[in-house]
Short mmCIF file of C-alpha atoms in Angstrom, two decimals:
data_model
loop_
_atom_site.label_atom_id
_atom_site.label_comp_id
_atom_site.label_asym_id
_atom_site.label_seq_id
_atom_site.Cartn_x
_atom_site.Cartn_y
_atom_site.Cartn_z
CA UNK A 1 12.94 39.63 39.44
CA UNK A 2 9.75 41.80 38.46
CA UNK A 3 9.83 43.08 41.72
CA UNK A 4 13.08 43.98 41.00
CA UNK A 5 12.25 45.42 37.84
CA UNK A 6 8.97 47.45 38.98
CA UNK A 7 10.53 49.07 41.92
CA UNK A 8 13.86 50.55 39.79
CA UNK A 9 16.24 48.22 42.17
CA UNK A 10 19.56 46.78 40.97
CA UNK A 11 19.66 42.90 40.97
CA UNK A 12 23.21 43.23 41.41
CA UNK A 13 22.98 44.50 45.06
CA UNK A 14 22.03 41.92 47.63
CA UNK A 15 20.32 44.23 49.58
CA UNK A 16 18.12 45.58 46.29
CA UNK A 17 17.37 41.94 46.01
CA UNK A 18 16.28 41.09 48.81
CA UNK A 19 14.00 43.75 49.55
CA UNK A 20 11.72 42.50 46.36
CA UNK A 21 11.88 39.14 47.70
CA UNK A 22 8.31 40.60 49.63
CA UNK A 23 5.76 40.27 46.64
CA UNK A 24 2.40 39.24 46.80
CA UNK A 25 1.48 36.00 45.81
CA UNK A 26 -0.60 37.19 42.33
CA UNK A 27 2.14 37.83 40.99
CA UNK A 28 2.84 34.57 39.99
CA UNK A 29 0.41 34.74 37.39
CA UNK A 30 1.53 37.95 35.56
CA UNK A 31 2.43 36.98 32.23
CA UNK A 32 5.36 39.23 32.08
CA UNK A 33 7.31 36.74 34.15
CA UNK A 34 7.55 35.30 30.44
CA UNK A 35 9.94 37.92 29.16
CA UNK A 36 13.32 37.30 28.71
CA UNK A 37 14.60 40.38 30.80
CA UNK A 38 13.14 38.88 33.69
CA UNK A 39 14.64 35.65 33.16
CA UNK A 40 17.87 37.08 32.88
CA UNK A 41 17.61 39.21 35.91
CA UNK A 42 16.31 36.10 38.17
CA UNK A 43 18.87 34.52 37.61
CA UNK A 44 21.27 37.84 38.60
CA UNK A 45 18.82 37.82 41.83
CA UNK A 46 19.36 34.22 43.01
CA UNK A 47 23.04 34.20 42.74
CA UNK A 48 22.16 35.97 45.70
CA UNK A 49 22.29 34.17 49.50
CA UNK A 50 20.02 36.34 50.96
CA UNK A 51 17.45 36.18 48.39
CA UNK A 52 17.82 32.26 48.52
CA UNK A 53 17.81 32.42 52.64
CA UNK A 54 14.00 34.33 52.43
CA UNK A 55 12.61 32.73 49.43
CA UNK A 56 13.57 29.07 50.94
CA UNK A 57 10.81 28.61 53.41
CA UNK A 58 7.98 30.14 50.87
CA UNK A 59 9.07 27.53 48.05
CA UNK A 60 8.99 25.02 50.88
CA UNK A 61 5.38 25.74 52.16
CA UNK A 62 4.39 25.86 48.55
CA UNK A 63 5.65 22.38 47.51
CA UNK A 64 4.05 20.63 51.36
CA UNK A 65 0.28 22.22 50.26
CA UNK A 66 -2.81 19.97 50.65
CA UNK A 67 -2.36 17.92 47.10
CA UNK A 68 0.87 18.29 46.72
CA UNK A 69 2.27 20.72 43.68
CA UNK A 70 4.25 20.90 40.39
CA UNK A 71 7.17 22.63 40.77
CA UNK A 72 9.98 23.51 38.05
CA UNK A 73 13.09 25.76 38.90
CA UNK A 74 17.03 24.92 38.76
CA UNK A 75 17.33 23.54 42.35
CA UNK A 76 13.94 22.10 43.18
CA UNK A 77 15.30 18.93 43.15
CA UNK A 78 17.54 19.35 45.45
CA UNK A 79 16.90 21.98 47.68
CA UNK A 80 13.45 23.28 47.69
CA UNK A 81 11.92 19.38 47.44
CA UNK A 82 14.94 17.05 47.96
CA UNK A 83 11.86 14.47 48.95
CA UNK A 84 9.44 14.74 46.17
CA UNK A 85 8.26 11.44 45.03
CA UNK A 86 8.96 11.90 41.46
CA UNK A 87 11.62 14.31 40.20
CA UNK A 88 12.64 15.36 36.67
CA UNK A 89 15.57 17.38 35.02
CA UNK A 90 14.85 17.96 32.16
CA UNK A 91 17.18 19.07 29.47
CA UNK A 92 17.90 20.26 25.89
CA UNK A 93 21.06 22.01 24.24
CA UNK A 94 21.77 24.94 24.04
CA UNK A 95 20.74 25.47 20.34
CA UNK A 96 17.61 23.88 20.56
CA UNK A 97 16.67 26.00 23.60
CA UNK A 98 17.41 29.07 22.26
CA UNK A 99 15.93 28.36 19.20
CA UNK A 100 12.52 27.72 20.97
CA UNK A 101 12.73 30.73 22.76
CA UNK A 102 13.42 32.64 19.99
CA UNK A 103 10.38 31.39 18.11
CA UNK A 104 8.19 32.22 21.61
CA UNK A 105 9.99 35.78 22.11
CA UNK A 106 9.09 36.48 18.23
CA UNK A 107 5.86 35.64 18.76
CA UNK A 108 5.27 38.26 21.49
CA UNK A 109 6.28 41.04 18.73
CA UNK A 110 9.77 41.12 19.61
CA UNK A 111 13.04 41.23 17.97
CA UNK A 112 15.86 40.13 19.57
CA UNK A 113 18.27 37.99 17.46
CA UNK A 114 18.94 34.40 17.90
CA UNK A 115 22.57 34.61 18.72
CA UNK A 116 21.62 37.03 21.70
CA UNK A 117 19.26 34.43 23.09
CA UNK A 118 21.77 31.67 22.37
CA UNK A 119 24.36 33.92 24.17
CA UNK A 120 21.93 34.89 27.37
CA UNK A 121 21.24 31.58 27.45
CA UNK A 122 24.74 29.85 28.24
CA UNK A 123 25.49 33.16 30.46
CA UNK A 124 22.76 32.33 32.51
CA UNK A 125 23.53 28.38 32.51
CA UNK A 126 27.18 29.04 33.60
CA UNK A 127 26.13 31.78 36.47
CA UNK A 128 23.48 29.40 37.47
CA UNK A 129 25.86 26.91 37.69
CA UNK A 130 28.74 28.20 39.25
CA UNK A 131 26.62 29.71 42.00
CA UNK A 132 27.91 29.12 45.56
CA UNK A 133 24.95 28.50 46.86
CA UNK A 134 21.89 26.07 46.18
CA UNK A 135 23.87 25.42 42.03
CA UNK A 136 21.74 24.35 38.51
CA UNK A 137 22.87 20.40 39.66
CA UNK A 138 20.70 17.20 38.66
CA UNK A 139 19.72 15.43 41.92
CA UNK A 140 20.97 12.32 42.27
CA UNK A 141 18.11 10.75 42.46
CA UNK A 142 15.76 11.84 39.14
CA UNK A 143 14.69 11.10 36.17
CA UNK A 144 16.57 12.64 32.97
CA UNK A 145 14.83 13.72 30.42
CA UNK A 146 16.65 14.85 27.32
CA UNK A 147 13.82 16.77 24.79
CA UNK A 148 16.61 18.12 22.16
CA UNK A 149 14.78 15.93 19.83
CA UNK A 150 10.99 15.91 20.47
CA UNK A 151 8.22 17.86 20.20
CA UNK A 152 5.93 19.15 23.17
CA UNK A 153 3.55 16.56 23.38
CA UNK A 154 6.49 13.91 23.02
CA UNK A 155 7.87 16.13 25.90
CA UNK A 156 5.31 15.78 28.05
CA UNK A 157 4.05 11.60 27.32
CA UNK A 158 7.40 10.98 28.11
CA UNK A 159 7.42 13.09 31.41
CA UNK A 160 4.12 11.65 32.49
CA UNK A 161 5.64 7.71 31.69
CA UNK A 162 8.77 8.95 33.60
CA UNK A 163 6.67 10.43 37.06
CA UNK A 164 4.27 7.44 36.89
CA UNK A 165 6.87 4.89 36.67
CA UNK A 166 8.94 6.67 39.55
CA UNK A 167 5.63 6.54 41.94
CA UNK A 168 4.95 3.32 40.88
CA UNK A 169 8.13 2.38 41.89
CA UNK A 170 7.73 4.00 44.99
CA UNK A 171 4.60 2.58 46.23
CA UNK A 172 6.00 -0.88 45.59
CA UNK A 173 9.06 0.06 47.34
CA UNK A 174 9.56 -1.79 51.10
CA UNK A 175 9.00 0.18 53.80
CA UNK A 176 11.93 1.97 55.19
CA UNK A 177 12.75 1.17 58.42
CA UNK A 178 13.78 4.49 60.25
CA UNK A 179 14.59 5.32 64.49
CA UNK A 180 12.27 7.61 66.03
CA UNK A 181 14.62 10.65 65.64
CA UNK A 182 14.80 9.94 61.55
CA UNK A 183 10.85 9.51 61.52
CA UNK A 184 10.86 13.07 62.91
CA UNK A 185 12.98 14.64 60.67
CA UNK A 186 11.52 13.05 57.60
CA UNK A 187 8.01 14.61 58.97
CA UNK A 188 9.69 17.91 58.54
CA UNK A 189 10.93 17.20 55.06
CA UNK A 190 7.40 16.25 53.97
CA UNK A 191 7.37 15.04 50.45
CA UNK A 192 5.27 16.84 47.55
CA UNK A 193 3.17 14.28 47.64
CA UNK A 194 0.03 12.90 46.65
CA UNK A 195 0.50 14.09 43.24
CA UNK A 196 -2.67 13.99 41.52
CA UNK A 197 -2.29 11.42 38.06
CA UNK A 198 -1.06 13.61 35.39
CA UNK A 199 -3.67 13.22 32.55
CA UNK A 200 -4.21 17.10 31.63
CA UNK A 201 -3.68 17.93 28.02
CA UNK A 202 -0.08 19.30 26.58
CA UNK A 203 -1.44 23.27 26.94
CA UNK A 204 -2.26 22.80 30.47
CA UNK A 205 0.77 20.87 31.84
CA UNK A 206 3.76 22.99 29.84
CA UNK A 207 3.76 24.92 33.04
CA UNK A 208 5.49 21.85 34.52
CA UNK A 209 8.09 21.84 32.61
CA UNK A 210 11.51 22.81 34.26
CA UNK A 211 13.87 25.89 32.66
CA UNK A 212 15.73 23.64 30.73
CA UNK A 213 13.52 23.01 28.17
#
């Protein structure tokens, strides 16, 4: 979507879309992926096939790295890492969502209203949503996590009890008992796995916390 917004395209078009879907990788680390524009046009870019289709494989590789990885986006769960050992959605309302983004977006100097947040951020829920393909859907195999009513570090205690218990729960688990032909398959869908024990402080493990917040 900064791509998108650098280069002049429309997100609208496929085609425009798609073509920024070729960005370099420190990009990722530009803090105006922060601003609510760009939110709002990523989500206008991956109501887009195409743009799925050639950012699939890249999310993929990321997610199987040496270590395993942290990953937060609307279909991780379920597309990207349907095999992940521990998997969160994590959710708030509406209100309380736009009224933390409000208080970030004010912080940053600017000056749009609450009820335009509020607004942009059911629009995007309901796009996101309603998408044909790869939709905002909780897998149905995670962990819910509700933070309408806690703070950040409440946030993330309870999403580090939530991932420990689920790989606990794993490792305990019997072995599955698969034929040859599944054993191959589930080498292909390699799990994000090992994750390393999440002990970092609140400020450095926000980052892991999905759009929903």
């Amino acid at each position: 979507a900064l791509t998108v917004q650098r280069m002049e395209l429309d997100p609208a078009i496929e085609a425009d879309a798609v073509a920024a879907c070729n960005f370099d990788e420190g990009l990722l680390d530009d803090p105006a992926l922060r601003q609510d524009a760009i939110g709002q046009l990523a989500s206008i870019c991956s109501a887009h096939p195409l743009v799925r289709a050639a950012l699939l494989q890249r999310q993929k590789r990321f997610a199987r790295q040496p270590g395993g990885a942290v990953l937060d986006g609307r279909d991780i769960g379920t597309v990207i890492a349907p095999d992940a050992d521990a998997k969160l959605f994590v959710k708030a309302t509406p209100q309380v969502r736009a009224q933390r983004r409000h208080r970030e977006l004010q912080s940053h100097g600017s000056d749009v209203s609450f009820d335009k947040v509020l607004a942009d951020i059911r629009a995007r829920d309901a796009r996101d949503s309603a998408r044909s393909t790869a939709p905002l859907t909780m897998a149905a195999d995670a962990a819910l996590l509700d933070t309408s009513a806690l703070t950040i570090e409440a946030s993330v205690a309870k999403a580090i009890a939530l991932v420990e218990a689920r790989r606990a729960g794993r490792h305990n688990a019997p072995p599955i008992r698969r034929t040859p032909a599944q054993n191959s398959k589930c080498r292909l869908a390699t799990t994000v796995r090992p994750l390393p024990k999440l002990t970092q402080p609140p400020s450095r493990i926000r980052a892991a916390v999905p759009t929903l917040l």
